[in-house]
Amino acid sequence: MNRDILIEYLRDLPANRRVITALDVPGPKQALDLAERLGTGGGFVKVGLELFSAAGPEVVRQLRKMDRNVFLDLKYHDIPNTVASAARRAAALGASLCTMHASAGRNAIAAAAEALATAELPPGAVRPALLAVTVLTSLSEEEISEVRPSSDNLQQSVQRLARLAWDCGCDGLVCSAADLPRLREAVGPAPLVITPGIRMAGTATDDQHRVTTPRMAVNAGADFLVVGRPITQADDPAAALAAIAKDME
Ligand code: C5P
């Protein structure tokens, strides 16, 4: 599926399917239980480094069997051949979204995009969208200057990497709602954007420093929201997810 059509298809999903619940749990049993508790209206689920390191691709297959769309957030950063091969495996698993670091460079981004465009997919599956991470939001200006001395400030780095990733064929970007206006300034309205750090107004912010309500994130240009604790630690995760989706509309 070409990039424009895939982005349009994902962007047009109803709000409840554009909430990605982060399965930040230590093992497959907790992940599958949580996915079950989200109910049939649940949207995408995120398998990140913790769960994937514990449970491997099998948990992705199980989630697919439960009809869950999977955001495989492994943030690839390696040589082009390795990133492309990993992306091909994500496609074969039936992931709907996968991530890489834009700083892996233009050849790695282009190789991953090409691999996804030509990958073999499970029956009935749509190819995964490739999302690029620009600068990890956990990094301060000082930390960045230690690993990557440059005359760019942080925002300039984010904008430069976003443009590079988009020009090299990624389908979208991951960024905080606070950075979204500047990111859209750099790449325009076309790329898909996934935004974490979401909280309903007046609720606990946990360890997130900059939080945004679902509505504010969508108004700033987010397409998908990644939500962890507000859903996973709720007494009724399905109701918490539904409330977030309602706020997006
Ligand atoms: O529990 P909470 O809603 O804060 O979890 C947010 C999810 O989004 C976690 O899986 C976290 O790893 C992820 N994330 C984030 N901030 C980023 C990138 C990813 O919180 N900048």
CSV table of C-alpha atoms and ligand atoms in Angstrom, one decimal:
chain,number,residue,atom,x,y,z
A,1,MET,CA,0.0,0.0,0.0
A,2,ASN,CA,1.5,3.4,-0.9
A,3,ARG,CA,2.3,6.0,1.7
A,4,ASP,CA,-0.5,8.4,1.1
A,5,ILE,CA,-3.2,5.7,1.1
A,6,LEU,CA,-1.8,4.1,4.2
A,7,ILE,CA,-1.7,7.4,6.1
A,8,GLU,CA,-5.2,8.3,5.0
A,9,TYR,CA,-6.5,4.9,6.1
A,10,LEU,CA,-4.9,5.2,9.5
A,11,ARG,CA,-5.9,8.8,10.0
A,12,ASP,CA,-9.5,8.0,9.2
A,13,LEU,CA,-9.9,5.3,11.9
A,14,PRO,CA,-12.5,6.2,14.6
A,15,ALA,CA,-11.0,7.9,17.7
A,16,ASN,CA,-11.3,4.8,19.9
A,17,ARG,CA,-9.0,2.9,17.5
A,18,ARG,CA,-6.5,5.8,17.5
A,19,VAL,CA,-5.8,5.4,21.2
A,20,ILE,CA,-2.8,3.1,21.6
A,21,THR,CA,-2.6,1.4,25.0
A,22,ALA,CA,1.0,0.9,26.1
A,23,LEU,CA,1.3,-2.6,27.4
A,24,ASP,CA,4.2,-1.6,29.8
A,25,VAL,CA,4.1,-4.9,31.7
A,26,PRO,CA,6.8,-7.4,32.5
A,27,GLY,CA,5.4,-10.5,30.8
A,28,PRO,CA,3.0,-12.0,28.3
A,29,LYS,CA,0.3,-13.1,30.8
A,30,GLN,CA,-0.2,-9.5,32.1
A,31,ALA,CA,-0.1,-8.2,28.6
A,32,LEU,CA,-2.8,-10.6,27.3
A,33,ASP,CA,-5.0,-10.1,30.4
A,34,LEU,CA,-4.8,-6.3,30.0
A,35,ALA,CA,-5.6,-6.6,26.3
A,36,GLU,CA,-8.6,-8.7,27.2
A,37,ARG,CA,-9.8,-6.2,29.8
A,38,LEU,CA,-9.8,-3.4,27.1
A,39,GLY,CA,-12.8,-5.1,25.6
A,40,THR,CA,-13.8,-5.3,22.0
A,41,GLY,CA,-13.8,-1.5,21.5
A,42,GLY,CA,-10.1,-1.4,22.3
A,43,GLY,CA,-7.8,0.2,19.8
A,44,PHE,CA,-4.1,-0.5,19.1
A,45,VAL,CA,-1.8,-1.8,21.8
A,46,LYS,CA,1.9,-1.0,22.1
A,47,VAL,CA,4.5,-3.7,22.6
A,48,GLY,CA,7.7,-1.9,23.7
A,49,LEU,CA,11.2,-3.0,24.6
A,50,GLU,CA,10.3,-4.4,28.0
A,51,LEU,CA,7.5,-6.6,26.9
A,52,PHE,CA,9.3,-7.7,23.7
A,53,SER,CA,12.4,-8.5,25.7
A,54,ALA,CA,10.3,-10.7,28.0
A,55,ALA,CA,7.9,-12.3,25.7
A,56,GLY,CA,9.3,-11.9,22.1
A,57,PRO,CA,7.3,-12.2,18.9
A,58,GLU,CA,4.9,-14.8,20.3
A,59,VAL,CA,3.1,-12.1,22.3
A,60,VAL,CA,2.6,-10.1,19.1
A,61,ARG,CA,1.1,-13.2,17.4
A,62,GLN,CA,-1.2,-13.8,20.4
A,63,LEU,CA,-2.4,-10.1,20.4
A,64,ARG,CA,-3.0,-10.4,16.6
A,65,LYS,CA,-5.1,-13.6,17.3
A,66,MET,CA,-7.2,-11.4,19.7
A,67,ASP,CA,-7.7,-9.0,16.8
A,68,ARG,CA,-5.5,-6.3,18.3
A,69,ASN,CA,-3.5,-3.9,16.1
A,70,VAL,CA,0.0,-3.8,17.4
A,71,PHE,CA,2.3,-0.8,17.6
A,72,LEU,CA,5.7,-2.5,17.7
A,73,ASP,CA,7.8,0.2,19.4
A,74,LEU,CA,11.4,-1.3,19.2
A,75,LYS,CA,13.0,2.0,17.9
A,76,TYR,CA,15.5,0.3,15.5
A,77,HIS,CA,18.8,2.0,15.1
A,78,ASP,CA,21.4,0.0,13.1
A,79,ILE,CA,22.9,-0.4,9.7
A,80,PRO,CA,20.5,-0.2,6.7
A,81,ASN,CA,20.5,-4.0,6.0
A,82,THR,CA,19.8,-4.9,9.7
A,83,VAL,CA,17.0,-2.3,10.1
A,84,ALA,CA,15.4,-3.4,6.8
A,85,SER,CA,15.5,-7.0,7.8
A,86,ALA,CA,14.0,-6.3,11.2
A,87,ALA,CA,11.3,-4.2,9.6
A,88,ARG,CA,10.5,-7.1,7.3
A,89,ARG,CA,10.1,-9.4,10.3
A,90,ALA,CA,7.8,-6.8,12.0
A,91,ALA,CA,5.6,-6.9,8.8
A,92,ALA,CA,5.6,-10.7,8.7
A,93,LEU,CA,4.4,-10.6,12.4
A,94,GLY,CA,1.4,-8.4,11.3
A,95,ALA,CA,2.5,-5.3,13.3
A,96,SER,CA,0.5,-2.2,12.2
A,97,LEU,CA,3.0,0.4,13.3
A,98,CYS,CA,6.8,0.2,13.9
A,99,THR,CA,9.5,2.6,14.9
A,100,MET,CA,13.1,3.5,14.2
A,101,HIS,CA,15.4,6.4,15.1
A,102,ALA,CA,15.7,9.0,12.4
A,103,SER,CA,19.3,9.4,13.5
A,104,ALA,CA,20.1,5.9,12.0
A,105,GLY,CA,20.4,8.0,8.8
A,106,ARG,CA,18.9,8.4,5.4
A,107,ASN,CA,20.0,5.1,4.0
A,108,ALA,CA,18.6,3.1,6.9
A,109,ILE,CA,15.3,5.0,6.8
A,110,ALA,CA,15.0,4.5,3.1
A,111,ALA,CA,15.9,0.8,3.4
A,112,ALA,CA,13.3,0.2,6.1
A,113,ALA,CA,10.6,2.1,4.1
A,114,GLU,CA,11.5,0.0,1.0
A,115,ALA,CA,11.5,-3.3,3.1
A,116,LEU,CA,8.0,-2.5,4.4
A,117,ALA,CA,6.7,-1.6,1.0
A,118,THR,CA,7.8,-5.0,-0.4
A,119,ALA,CA,7.4,-7.2,2.7
A,120,GLU,CA,5.4,-10.4,2.8
A,121,LEU,CA,2.4,-9.9,5.1
A,122,PRO,CA,0.1,-12.3,6.9
A,123,PRO,CA,-3.2,-12.9,5.1
A,124,GLY,CA,-5.4,-9.8,5.2
A,125,ALA,CA,-2.8,-7.6,6.9
A,126,VAL,CA,-2.0,-4.1,5.8
A,127,ARG,CA,1.7,-3.2,5.8
A,128,PRO,CA,3.1,-1.5,8.9
A,129,ALA,CA,3.5,2.2,8.9
A,130,LEU,CA,7.1,3.3,9.7
A,131,LEU,CA,7.3,6.0,12.4
A,132,ALA,CA,10.5,7.9,13.1
A,133,VAL,CA,11.7,9.1,16.4
A,134,THR,CA,13.6,12.4,16.1
A,135,VAL,CA,15.2,13.2,19.4
A,136,LEU,CA,14.2,11.2,22.5
A,137,THR,CA,12.2,13.6,24.6
A,138,SER,CA,14.0,12.4,27.7
A,139,LEU,CA,17.3,14.0,26.4
A,140,SER,CA,18.2,17.5,27.7
A,141,GLU,CA,20.2,20.0,25.6
A,142,GLU,CA,23.2,19.1,27.7
A,143,GLU,CA,23.0,15.4,27.2
A,144,ILE,CA,22.5,15.8,23.4
A,145,SER,CA,25.6,18.0,23.2
A,146,GLU,CA,27.6,15.1,24.9
A,147,VAL,CA,26.6,12.6,22.3
A,148,ARG,CA,26.1,14.8,19.2
A,149,PRO,CA,27.9,18.1,19.3
A,150,SER,CA,26.2,20.4,16.8
A,151,SER,CA,25.4,24.1,16.4
A,152,ASP,CA,21.7,23.1,16.2
A,153,ASN,CA,19.6,23.6,19.3
A,154,LEU,CA,17.2,20.8,20.3
A,155,GLN,CA,14.2,22.1,18.3
A,156,GLN,CA,16.4,22.6,15.2
A,157,SER,CA,17.6,19.0,15.6
A,158,VAL,CA,14.0,17.7,15.9
A,159,GLN,CA,13.0,19.7,12.8
A,160,ARG,CA,16.0,18.6,10.7
A,161,LEU,CA,15.6,14.9,11.6
A,162,ALA,CA,11.8,15.0,11.0
A,163,ARG,CA,12.4,16.5,7.5
A,164,LEU,CA,15.1,13.9,6.8
A,165,ALA,CA,12.9,11.0,7.9
A,166,TRP,CA,9.9,12.2,5.9
A,167,ASP,CA,12.0,12.8,2.8
A,168,CYS,CA,13.5,9.3,3.0
A,169,GLY,CA,10.1,7.6,3.0
A,170,CYS,CA,8.8,7.2,6.6
A,171,ASP,CA,5.1,7.4,7.1
A,172,GLY,CA,5.1,9.4,10.3
A,173,LEU,CA,6.8,10.7,13.4
A,174,VAL,CA,6.6,10.3,17.2
A,175,CYS,CA,6.7,13.4,19.2
A,176,SER,CA,5.3,15.1,22.3
A,177,ALA,CA,2.3,17.4,21.9
A,178,ALA,CA,4.4,20.3,23.1
A,179,ASP,CA,6.8,19.8,20.1
A,180,LEU,CA,4.0,19.2,17.6
A,181,PRO,CA,3.5,22.8,16.3
A,182,ARG,CA,7.2,23.1,15.5
A,183,LEU,CA,7.3,19.6,14.0
A,184,ARG,CA,4.3,20.4,11.7
A,185,GLU,CA,6.1,23.7,10.8
A,186,ALA,CA,9.0,21.6,9.5
A,187,VAL,CA,7.1,18.8,7.7
A,188,GLY,CA,3.5,20.1,7.1
A,189,PRO,CA,0.3,18.3,7.7
A,190,ALA,CA,1.0,15.1,5.7
A,191,PRO,CA,3.0,12.8,8.1
A,192,LEU,CA,1.1,10.7,10.6
A,193,VAL,CA,2.0,11.8,14.2
A,194,ILE,CA,1.9,9.7,17.3
A,195,THR,CA,2.0,11.5,20.6
A,196,PRO,CA,2.6,10.2,24.2
A,197,GLY,CA,2.3,12.1,27.5
A,198,ILE,CA,-1.5,12.2,27.6
A,199,ARG,CA,-3.6,12.8,30.7
A,200,MET,CA,-7.2,13.7,31.2
A,201,ALA,CA,-7.6,17.2,32.8
A,202,GLY,CA,-7.1,17.1,36.6
A,203,THR,CA,-5.6,13.6,36.8
A,204,ALA,CA,-2.2,12.4,38.1
A,205,THR,CA,0.7,13.3,35.8
A,206,ASP,CA,3.0,10.5,37.2
A,207,ASP,CA,6.6,11.0,36.0
A,208,GLN,CA,5.6,12.9,32.8
A,209,HIS,CA,6.7,16.5,33.0
A,210,ARG,CA,4.7,17.9,30.1
A,211,VAL,CA,1.3,16.4,29.7
A,212,THR,CA,-1.5,17.2,27.4
A,213,THR,CA,-5.2,16.3,27.3
A,214,PRO,CA,-6.4,14.1,24.4
A,215,ARG,CA,-8.3,17.0,22.9
A,216,MET,CA,-5.3,19.4,23.1
A,217,ALA,CA,-3.1,16.8,21.4
A,218,VAL,CA,-5.5,16.2,18.6
A,219,ASN,CA,-6.0,19.9,18.1
A,220,ALA,CA,-2.3,20.3,17.9
A,221,GLY,CA,-2.2,17.8,15.1
A,222,ALA,CA,-1.8,14.4,16.7
A,223,ASP,CA,-3.3,11.4,14.9
A,224,PHE,CA,-2.7,8.6,17.4
A,225,LEU,CA,-2.2,8.9,21.2
A,226,VAL,CA,-0.1,6.5,23.2
A,227,VAL,CA,-1.5,6.1,26.7
A,228,GLY,CA,-0.1,4.0,29.4
A,229,ARG,CA,-1.0,4.3,33.1
A,230,PRO,CA,-4.3,6.3,32.7
A,231,ILE,CA,-5.7,3.2,31.0
A,232,THR,CA,-3.6,0.3,32.4
A,233,GLN,CA,-4.0,1.3,36.1
A,234,ALA,CA,-7.6,2.3,35.8
A,235,ASP,CA,-10.2,0.1,37.7
A,236,ASP,CA,-12.0,-0.2,34.3
A,237,PRO,CA,-9.4,0.1,31.5
A,238,ALA,CA,-12.1,-0.1,28.8
A,239,ALA,CA,-14.0,2.8,30.3
A,240,ALA,CA,-10.8,4.8,30.7
A,241,LEU,CA,-10.0,4.2,27.0
A,242,ALA,CA,-13.5,5.2,25.9
A,243,ALA,CA,-13.3,8.4,27.9
A,244,ILE,CA,-10.0,9.3,26.2
A,245,ALA,CA,-11.5,8.6,22.8
A,246,LYS,CA,-14.5,10.7,23.6
A,247,ASP,CA,-12.3,13.7,24.6
A,248,MET,CA,-10.5,13.4,21.2
A,249,GLU,CA,-13.8,13.9,19.2
B,1,C5P,O1,2.0,5.7,31.5
B,1,C5P,P1,2.2,6.8,30.4
B,1,C5P,O2,0.9,7.2,29.7
B,1,C5P,O3,3.0,7.9,30.9
B,1,C5P,O4,3.0,6.0,29.3
B,1,C5P,C1,3.4,6.6,28.1
B,1,C5P,C2,4.0,5.6,27.1
B,1,C5P,O5,4.5,6.4,26.1
B,1,C5P,C3,5.1,4.8,27.7
B,1,C5P,O6,5.0,3.5,27.0
B,1,C5P,C4,6.3,5.5,27.3
B,1,C5P,O7,7.4,4.7,27.1
B,1,C5P,C5,5.9,6.2,26.0
B,1,C5P,N1,6.7,7.4,25.7
B,1,C5P,C6,6.7,8.5,26.5
B,1,C5P,N2,7.4,9.7,26.1
B,1,C5P,C7,8.0,9.7,25.0
B,1,C5P,C8,8.1,8.5,24.2
B,1,C5P,C9,7.4,7.4,24.6
B,1,C5P,O8,6.0,8.5,27.5
B,1,C5P,N3,8.6,10.7,24.6
